[in-house]
Coordinates of C-alpha atoms in Angstrom, one line a residue:
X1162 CA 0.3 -15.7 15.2
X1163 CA 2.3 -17.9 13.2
X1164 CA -0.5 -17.7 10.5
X1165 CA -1.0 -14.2 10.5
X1166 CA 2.7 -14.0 10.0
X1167 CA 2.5 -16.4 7.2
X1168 CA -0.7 -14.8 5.6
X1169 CA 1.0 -11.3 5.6
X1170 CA 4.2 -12.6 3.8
X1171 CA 1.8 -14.1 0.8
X1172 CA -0.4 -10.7 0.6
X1173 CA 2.8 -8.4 0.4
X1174 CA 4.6 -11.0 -1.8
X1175 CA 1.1 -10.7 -4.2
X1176 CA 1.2 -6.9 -4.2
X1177 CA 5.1 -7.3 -4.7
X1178 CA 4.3 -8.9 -8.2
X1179 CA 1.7 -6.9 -9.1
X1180 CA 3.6 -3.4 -8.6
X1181 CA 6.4 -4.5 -10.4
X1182 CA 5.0 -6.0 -13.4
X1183 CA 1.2 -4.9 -13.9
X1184 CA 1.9 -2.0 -16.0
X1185 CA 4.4 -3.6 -17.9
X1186 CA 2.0 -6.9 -18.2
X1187 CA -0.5 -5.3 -20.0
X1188 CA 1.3 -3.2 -22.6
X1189 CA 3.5 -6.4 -23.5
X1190 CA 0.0 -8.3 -24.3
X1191 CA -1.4 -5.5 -26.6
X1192 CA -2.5 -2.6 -25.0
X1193 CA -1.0 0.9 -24.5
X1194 CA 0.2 3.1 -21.9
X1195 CA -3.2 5.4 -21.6
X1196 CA -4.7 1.6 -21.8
X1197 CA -3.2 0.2 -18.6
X1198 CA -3.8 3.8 -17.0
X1199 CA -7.5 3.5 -17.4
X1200 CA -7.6 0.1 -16.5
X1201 CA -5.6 0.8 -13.2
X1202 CA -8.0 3.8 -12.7
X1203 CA -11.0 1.1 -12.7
X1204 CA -8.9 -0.7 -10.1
X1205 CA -8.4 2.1 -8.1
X1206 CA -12.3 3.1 -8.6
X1207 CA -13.5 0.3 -7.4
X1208 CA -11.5 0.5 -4.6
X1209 CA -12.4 4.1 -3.5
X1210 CA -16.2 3.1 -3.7
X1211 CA -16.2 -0.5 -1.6
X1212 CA -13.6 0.4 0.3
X1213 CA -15.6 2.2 3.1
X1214 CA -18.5 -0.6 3.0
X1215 CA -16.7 -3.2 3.3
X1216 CA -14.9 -1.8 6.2
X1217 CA -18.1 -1.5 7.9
X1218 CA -19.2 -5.3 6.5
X1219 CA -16.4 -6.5 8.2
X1220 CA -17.0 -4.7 11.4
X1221 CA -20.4 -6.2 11.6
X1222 CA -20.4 -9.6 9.9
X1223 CA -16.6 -10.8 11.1
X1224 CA -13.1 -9.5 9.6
X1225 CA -12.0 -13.0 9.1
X1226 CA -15.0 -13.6 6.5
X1227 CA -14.3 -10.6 4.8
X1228 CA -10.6 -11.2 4.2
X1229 CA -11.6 -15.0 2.5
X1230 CA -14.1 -13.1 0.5
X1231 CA -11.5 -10.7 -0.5
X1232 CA -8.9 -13.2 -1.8
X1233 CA -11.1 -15.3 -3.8
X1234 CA -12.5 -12.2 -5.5
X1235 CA -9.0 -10.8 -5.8
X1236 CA -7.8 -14.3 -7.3
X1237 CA -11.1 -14.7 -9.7
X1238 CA -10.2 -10.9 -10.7
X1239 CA -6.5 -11.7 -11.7
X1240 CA -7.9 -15.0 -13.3
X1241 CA -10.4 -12.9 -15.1
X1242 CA -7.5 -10.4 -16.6
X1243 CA -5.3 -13.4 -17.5
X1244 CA -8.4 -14.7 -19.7
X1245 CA -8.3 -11.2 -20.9
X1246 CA -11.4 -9.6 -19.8
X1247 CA -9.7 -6.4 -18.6
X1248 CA -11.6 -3.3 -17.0
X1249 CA -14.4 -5.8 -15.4
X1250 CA -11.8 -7.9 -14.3
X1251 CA -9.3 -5.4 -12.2
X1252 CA -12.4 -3.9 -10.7
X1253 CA -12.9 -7.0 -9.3
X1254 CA -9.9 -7.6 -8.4
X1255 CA -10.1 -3.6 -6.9
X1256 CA -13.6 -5.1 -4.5
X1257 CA -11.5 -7.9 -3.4
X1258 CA -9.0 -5.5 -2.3
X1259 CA -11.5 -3.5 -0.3
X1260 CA -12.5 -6.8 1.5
X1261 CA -8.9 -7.2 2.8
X1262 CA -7.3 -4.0 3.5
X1263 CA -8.8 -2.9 6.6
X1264 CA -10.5 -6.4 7.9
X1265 CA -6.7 -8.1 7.7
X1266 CA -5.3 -4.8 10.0
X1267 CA -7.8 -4.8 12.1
X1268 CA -8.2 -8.8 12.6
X1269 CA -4.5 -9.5 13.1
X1270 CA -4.5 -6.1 15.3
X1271 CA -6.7 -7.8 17.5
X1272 CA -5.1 -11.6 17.1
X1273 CA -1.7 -9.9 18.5
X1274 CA -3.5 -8.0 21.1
X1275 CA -5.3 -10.6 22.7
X1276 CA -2.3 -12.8 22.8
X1277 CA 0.6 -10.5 23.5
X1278 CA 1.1 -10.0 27.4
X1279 CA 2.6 -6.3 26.9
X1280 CA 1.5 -5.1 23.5
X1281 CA 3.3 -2.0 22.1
X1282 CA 1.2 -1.0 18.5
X1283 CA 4.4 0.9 16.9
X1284 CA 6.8 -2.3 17.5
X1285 CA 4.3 -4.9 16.3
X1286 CA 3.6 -2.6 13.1
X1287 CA 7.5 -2.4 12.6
X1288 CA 8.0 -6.4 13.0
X1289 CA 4.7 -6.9 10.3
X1290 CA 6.0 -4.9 7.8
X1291 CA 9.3 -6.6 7.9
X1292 CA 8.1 -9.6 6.7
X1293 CA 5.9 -7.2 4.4
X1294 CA 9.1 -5.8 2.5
X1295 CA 10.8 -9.4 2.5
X1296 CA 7.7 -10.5 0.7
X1297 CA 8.1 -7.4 -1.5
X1298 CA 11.3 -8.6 -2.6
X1299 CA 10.7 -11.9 -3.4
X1300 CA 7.8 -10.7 -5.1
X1301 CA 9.6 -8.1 -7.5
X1302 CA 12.0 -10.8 -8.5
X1303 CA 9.4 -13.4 -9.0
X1304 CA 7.1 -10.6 -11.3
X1305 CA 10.1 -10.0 -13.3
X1306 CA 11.1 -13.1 -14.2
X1307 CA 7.4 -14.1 -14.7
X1308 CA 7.1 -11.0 -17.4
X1309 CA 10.6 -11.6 -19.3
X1310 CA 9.3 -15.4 -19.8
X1311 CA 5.6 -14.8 -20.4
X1312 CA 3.6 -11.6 -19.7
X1313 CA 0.5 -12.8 -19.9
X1314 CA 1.4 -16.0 -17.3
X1315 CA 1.8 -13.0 -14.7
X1316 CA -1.9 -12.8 -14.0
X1317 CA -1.9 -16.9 -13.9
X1318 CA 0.8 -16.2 -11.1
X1319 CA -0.9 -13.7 -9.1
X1320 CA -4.3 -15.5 -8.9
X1321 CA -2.4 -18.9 -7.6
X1322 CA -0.3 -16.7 -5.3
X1323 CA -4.2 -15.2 -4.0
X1324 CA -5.6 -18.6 -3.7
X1325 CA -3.0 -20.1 -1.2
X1326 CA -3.6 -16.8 0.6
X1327 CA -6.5 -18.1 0.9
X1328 CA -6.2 -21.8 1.7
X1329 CA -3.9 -20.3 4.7
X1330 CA -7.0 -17.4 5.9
X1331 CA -8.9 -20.7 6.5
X1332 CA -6.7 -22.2 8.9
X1333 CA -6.1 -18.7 10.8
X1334 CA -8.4 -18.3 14.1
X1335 CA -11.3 -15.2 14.5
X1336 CA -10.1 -12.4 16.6
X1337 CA -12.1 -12.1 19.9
X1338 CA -13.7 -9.2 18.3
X1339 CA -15.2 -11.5 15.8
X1340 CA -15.8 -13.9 18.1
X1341 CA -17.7 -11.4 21.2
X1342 CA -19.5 -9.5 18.6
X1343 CA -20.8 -12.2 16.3
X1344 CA -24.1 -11.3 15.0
X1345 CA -24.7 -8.5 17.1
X1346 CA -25.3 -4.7 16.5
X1347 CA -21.8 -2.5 16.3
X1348 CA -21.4 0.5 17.4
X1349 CA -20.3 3.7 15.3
X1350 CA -18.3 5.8 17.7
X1351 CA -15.4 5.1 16.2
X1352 CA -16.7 6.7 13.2
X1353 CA -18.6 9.3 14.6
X1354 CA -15.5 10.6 17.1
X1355 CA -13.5 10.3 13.8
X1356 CA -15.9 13.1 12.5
X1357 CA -15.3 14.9 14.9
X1358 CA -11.7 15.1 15.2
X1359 CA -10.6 17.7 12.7
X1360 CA -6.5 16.6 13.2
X1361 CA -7.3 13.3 12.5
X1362 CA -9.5 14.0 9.4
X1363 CA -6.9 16.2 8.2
X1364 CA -4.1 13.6 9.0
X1365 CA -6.3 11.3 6.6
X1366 CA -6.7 14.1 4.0
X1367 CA -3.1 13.6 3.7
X1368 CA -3.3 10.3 2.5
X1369 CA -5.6 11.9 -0.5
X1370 CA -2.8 13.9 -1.7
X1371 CA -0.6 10.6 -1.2
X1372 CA -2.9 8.6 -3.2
X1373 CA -2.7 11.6 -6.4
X1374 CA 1.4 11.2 -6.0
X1375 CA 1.1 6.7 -6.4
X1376 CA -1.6 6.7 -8.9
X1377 CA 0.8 9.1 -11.0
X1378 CA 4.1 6.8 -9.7
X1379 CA 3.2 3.5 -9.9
X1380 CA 1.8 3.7 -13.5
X1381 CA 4.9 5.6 -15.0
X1382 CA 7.7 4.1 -13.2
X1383 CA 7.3 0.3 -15.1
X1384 CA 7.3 1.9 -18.8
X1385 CA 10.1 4.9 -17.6
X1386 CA 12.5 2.9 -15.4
X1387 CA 12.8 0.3 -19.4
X1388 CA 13.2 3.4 -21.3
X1389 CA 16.3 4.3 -19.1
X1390 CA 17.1 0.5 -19.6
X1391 CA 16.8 -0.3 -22.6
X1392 CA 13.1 -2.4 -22.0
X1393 CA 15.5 -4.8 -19.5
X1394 CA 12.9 -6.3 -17.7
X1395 CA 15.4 -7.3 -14.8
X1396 CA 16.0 -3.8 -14.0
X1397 CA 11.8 -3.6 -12.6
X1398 CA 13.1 -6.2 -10.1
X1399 CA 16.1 -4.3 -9.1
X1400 CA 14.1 -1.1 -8.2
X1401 CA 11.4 -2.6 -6.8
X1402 CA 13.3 -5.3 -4.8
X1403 CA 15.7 -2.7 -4.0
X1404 CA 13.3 -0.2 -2.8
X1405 CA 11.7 -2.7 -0.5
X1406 CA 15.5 -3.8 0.8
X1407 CA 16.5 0.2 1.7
X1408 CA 12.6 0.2 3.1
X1409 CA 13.0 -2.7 5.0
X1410 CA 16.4 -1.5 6.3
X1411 CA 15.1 1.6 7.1
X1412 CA 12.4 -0.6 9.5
X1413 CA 15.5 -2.2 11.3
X1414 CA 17.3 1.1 11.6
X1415 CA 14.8 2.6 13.1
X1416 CA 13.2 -0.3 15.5
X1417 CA 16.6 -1.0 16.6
X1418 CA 18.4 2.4 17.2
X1419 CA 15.9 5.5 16.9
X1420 CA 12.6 4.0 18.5
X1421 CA 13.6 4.6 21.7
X1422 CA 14.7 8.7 21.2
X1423 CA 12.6 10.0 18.6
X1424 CA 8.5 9.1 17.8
X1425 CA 10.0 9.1 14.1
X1426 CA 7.1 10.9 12.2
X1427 CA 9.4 14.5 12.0
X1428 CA 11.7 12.2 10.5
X1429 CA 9.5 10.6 8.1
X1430 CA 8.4 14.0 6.7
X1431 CA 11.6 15.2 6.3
X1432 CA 12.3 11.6 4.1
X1433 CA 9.2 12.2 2.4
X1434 CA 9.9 15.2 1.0
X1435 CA 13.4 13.9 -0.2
X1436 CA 11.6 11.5 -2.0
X1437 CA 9.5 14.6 -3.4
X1438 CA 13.0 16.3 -4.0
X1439 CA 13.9 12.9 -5.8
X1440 CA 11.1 12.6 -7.6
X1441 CA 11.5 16.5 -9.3
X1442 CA 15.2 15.6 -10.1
X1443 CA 13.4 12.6 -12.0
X1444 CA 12.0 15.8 -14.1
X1445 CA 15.1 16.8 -15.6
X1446 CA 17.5 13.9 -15.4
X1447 CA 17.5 10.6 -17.8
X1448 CA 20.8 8.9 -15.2
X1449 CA 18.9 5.8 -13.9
X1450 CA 21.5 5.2 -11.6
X1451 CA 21.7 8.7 -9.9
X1452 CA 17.3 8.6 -9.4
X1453 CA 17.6 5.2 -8.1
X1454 CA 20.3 6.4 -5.8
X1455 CA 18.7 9.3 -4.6
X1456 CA 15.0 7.0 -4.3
X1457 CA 16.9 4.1 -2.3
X1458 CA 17.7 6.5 0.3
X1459 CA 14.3 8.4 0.7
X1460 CA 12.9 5.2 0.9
X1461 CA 15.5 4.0 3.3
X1462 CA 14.7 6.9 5.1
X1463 CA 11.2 6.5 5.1
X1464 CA 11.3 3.0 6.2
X1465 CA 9.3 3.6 9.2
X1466 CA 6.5 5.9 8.0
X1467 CA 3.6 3.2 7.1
X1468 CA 4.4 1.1 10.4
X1469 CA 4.0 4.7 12.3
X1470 CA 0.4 5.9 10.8
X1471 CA -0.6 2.7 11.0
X1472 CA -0.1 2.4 14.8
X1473 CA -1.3 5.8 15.0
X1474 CA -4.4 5.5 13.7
X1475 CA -4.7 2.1 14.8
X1476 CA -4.8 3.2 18.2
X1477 CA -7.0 5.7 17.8
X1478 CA -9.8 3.8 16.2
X1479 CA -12.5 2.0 18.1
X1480 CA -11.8 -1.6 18.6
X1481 CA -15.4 -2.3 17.1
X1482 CA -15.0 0.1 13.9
X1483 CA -11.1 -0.1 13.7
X1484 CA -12.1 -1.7 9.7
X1485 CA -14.2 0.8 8.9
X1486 CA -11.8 3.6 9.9
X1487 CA -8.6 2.1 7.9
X1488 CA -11.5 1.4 5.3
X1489 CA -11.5 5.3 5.1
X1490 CA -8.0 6.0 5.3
X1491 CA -7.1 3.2 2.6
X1492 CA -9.8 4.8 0.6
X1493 CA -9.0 8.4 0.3
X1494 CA -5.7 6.7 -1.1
X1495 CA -7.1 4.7 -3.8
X1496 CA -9.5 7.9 -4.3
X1497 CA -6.2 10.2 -5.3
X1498 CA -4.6 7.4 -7.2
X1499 CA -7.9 6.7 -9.2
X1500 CA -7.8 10.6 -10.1
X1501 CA -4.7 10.9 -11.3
X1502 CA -4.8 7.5 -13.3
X1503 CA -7.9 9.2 -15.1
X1504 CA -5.6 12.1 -15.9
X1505 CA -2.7 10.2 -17.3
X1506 CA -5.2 8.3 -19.5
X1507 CA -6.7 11.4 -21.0
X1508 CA -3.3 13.5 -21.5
X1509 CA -0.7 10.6 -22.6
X1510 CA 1.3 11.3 -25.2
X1511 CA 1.1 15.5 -25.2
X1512 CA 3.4 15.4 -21.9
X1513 CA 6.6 13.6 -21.0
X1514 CA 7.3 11.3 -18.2
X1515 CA 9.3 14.1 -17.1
X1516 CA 6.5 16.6 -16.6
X1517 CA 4.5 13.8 -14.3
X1518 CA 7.2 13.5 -12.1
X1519 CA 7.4 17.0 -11.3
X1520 CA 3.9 16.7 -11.0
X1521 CA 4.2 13.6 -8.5
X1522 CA 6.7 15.9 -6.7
X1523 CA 4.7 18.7 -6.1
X1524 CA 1.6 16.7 -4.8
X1525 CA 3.7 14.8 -2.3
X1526 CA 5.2 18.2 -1.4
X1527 CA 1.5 19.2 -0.4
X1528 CA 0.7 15.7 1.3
X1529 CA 3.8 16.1 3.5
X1530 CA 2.5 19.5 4.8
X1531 CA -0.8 18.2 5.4
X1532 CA 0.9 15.2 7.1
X1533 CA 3.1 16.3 9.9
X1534 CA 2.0 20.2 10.2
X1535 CA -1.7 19.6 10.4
X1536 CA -2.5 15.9 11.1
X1537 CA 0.2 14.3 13.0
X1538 CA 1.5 17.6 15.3
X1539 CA -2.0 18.5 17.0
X1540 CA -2.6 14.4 17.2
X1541 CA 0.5 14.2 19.4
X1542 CA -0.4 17.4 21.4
X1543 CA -3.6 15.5 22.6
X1544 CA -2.1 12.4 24.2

């Protein structure tokens, strides 16, 4: 498990570069705001329509596979953007995604299954994203740095960072899944009980309205958080790095003192909609220190959240479709973050950043509902 240990810190400490810096990246090498918006939205796009077939490619062909082909797609992607070939190249990047996100869950689900005498889902989801958020950190401060001295060099970084992901998927063992089912038909209860299970589907119709809230965040924060700072690119490694320190605090808080008396997801809904509360303040305040305040201690709070659905719906997924279902649930996301990117793109520059964080705020609002009052509540009731 070493590996997998390993393999998850370079993943997280990739995505830790590219959501502090991306945005940023590509309006310091020439193009605008609605610019980077549309070329995130091709990202996100690209996502949202692989996503589910990969998941199901992975499930039937080995998870393992996938995730190699992922990273060297993702790495010729961010290779591709640094030679400046834009849209084309973050959609590739956006496929290579797709061939990651739910083989790597599913494969090291079943590495630490198969080699964990008592395996409890919630505490092995806790310990992974702990060295998630560490990697977050040391990717926020490594993007920073990388954008202050050369913009451009960041997507040079990012596909070097992908390749050794790489070099160390090669050296990490198949699942047993990969291994029983090699070449051999797979089954699709997983996905078929998942169409029938109108909690669960509504649980992941959550993650929609999750995905509209990020694909309006993540492209506003880079350019909003230097207009509070006077274009200080060190202050895009302080929030991010910071957000991923009150997030990873939040994990140890949790595992450590409230695992053992509350399931946690009541609590996460009541932090995410602080960080919706957080996010309207954002509206109507231009006092960088008083949002990043208020956002360090939503996310604090909602520390445990991602670690929480993931065991959930790790659990509830058929070993032999487990991909194809976090394919689905990683795709709804990308889906709502895609949408909203398209929106920012076509009204940039007749509203504020102010009025898209209200926006955000709202959205969230309506994802938390869906979340805990529909999804997760009648989940619970059934086991």
């Amino acid at each position: 498990m070493r590996n997998a240990y390993a393999l998850k810190f370079l993943i997280e400490f990739v995505s830790g570069i590219f959501w502090t810096a991306n945005v940023s990246s590509l309006m310091k090498t020439g193009h605008t705001l609605a610019d980077s918006a549309l070329i995130m939205a091709g990202y996100y796009f690209a996502i949202a329509v692989f996503e589910v077939p990969t998941g199901m490619i992975a499930d039937r062909y080995g998870r393992r596979k996938s995730v190699i082909a992922g990273l060297g797609l993702v790495s010729s992607g961010f290779l591709g953007l640094y030679a400046g070939f834009s849209i084309v190249s973050a959609g590739l990047a956006g496929i290579g995604f797709t061939l990651i996100s739910g083989a790597f869950t599913a494969w090291i689900y079943n590495l630490a299954e198969a080699t964990s005498k008592i395996f409890d889902p919630t505490d092995f989801f806790l310990k992974f994203d702990i060295f998630g958020r560490l990697a977050m950190i040391a990717g926020a401060f490594s993007g920073a740095i990388t954008l202050k001295l050369s913009p451009a060099s960041l997507w040079l970084l990012l596909s070097l960072a992908s390749f050794a992901a790489l070099a160390l998927a090669l050296k990490t063992p198949p699942g047993s899944t990969d291994l029983a089912t090699k070449n051999s038909h797979r089954e699709i209860s997983g996905v078929s009980k998942l169409a029938t299970n109108t909690p669960l589907l509504l649980l992941l119709l959550s993650v929609l309205f999750f995905g509209f809230e990020q694909g309006i965040r993540n492209t506003i924060y880079q350019p909003f958080v230097l207009s509070l700072r006077g274009g200080n690119e060190m202050f895009l490694a302080y929030w991010q790095a910071g957000l991923a320190f009150a997030r990873l605090a939040g994990l140890l808080f949790y595992r450590h003192l409230l695992k053992e008396k509350f399931k946690g997801y009541g609590l996460a809904a009541i932090a995410l909609l602080g960080l919706a509360v957080t996010e309207f303040i954002a509206g109507f305040s231009t006092n960088f220190w008083l949002i990043w305040g208020l956002w360090l201690s939503a996310v604090f709070a909602i520390g445990w959240f991602f670690p929480l659905k993931d065991a959930l719906l790790n659990s509830l997924a058929s070993e032999r479709n487990r991909a194809t279902v976090i394919s689905l649930d990683s795709m709804l996301f990308q889906l709502g973050s895609a949408v909203t990117c398209l929106m920012l793109w076509a009204t940039l520059g007749e509203s504020t950043f102010q009025t898209y964080w209200v926006i955000a705020s709202l959205l969230l609002s309506i994802s938390v509902g869906l979340f805990y009052f529909v999804g997760v509540k009648p989940v619970l009731g059934r086991h």
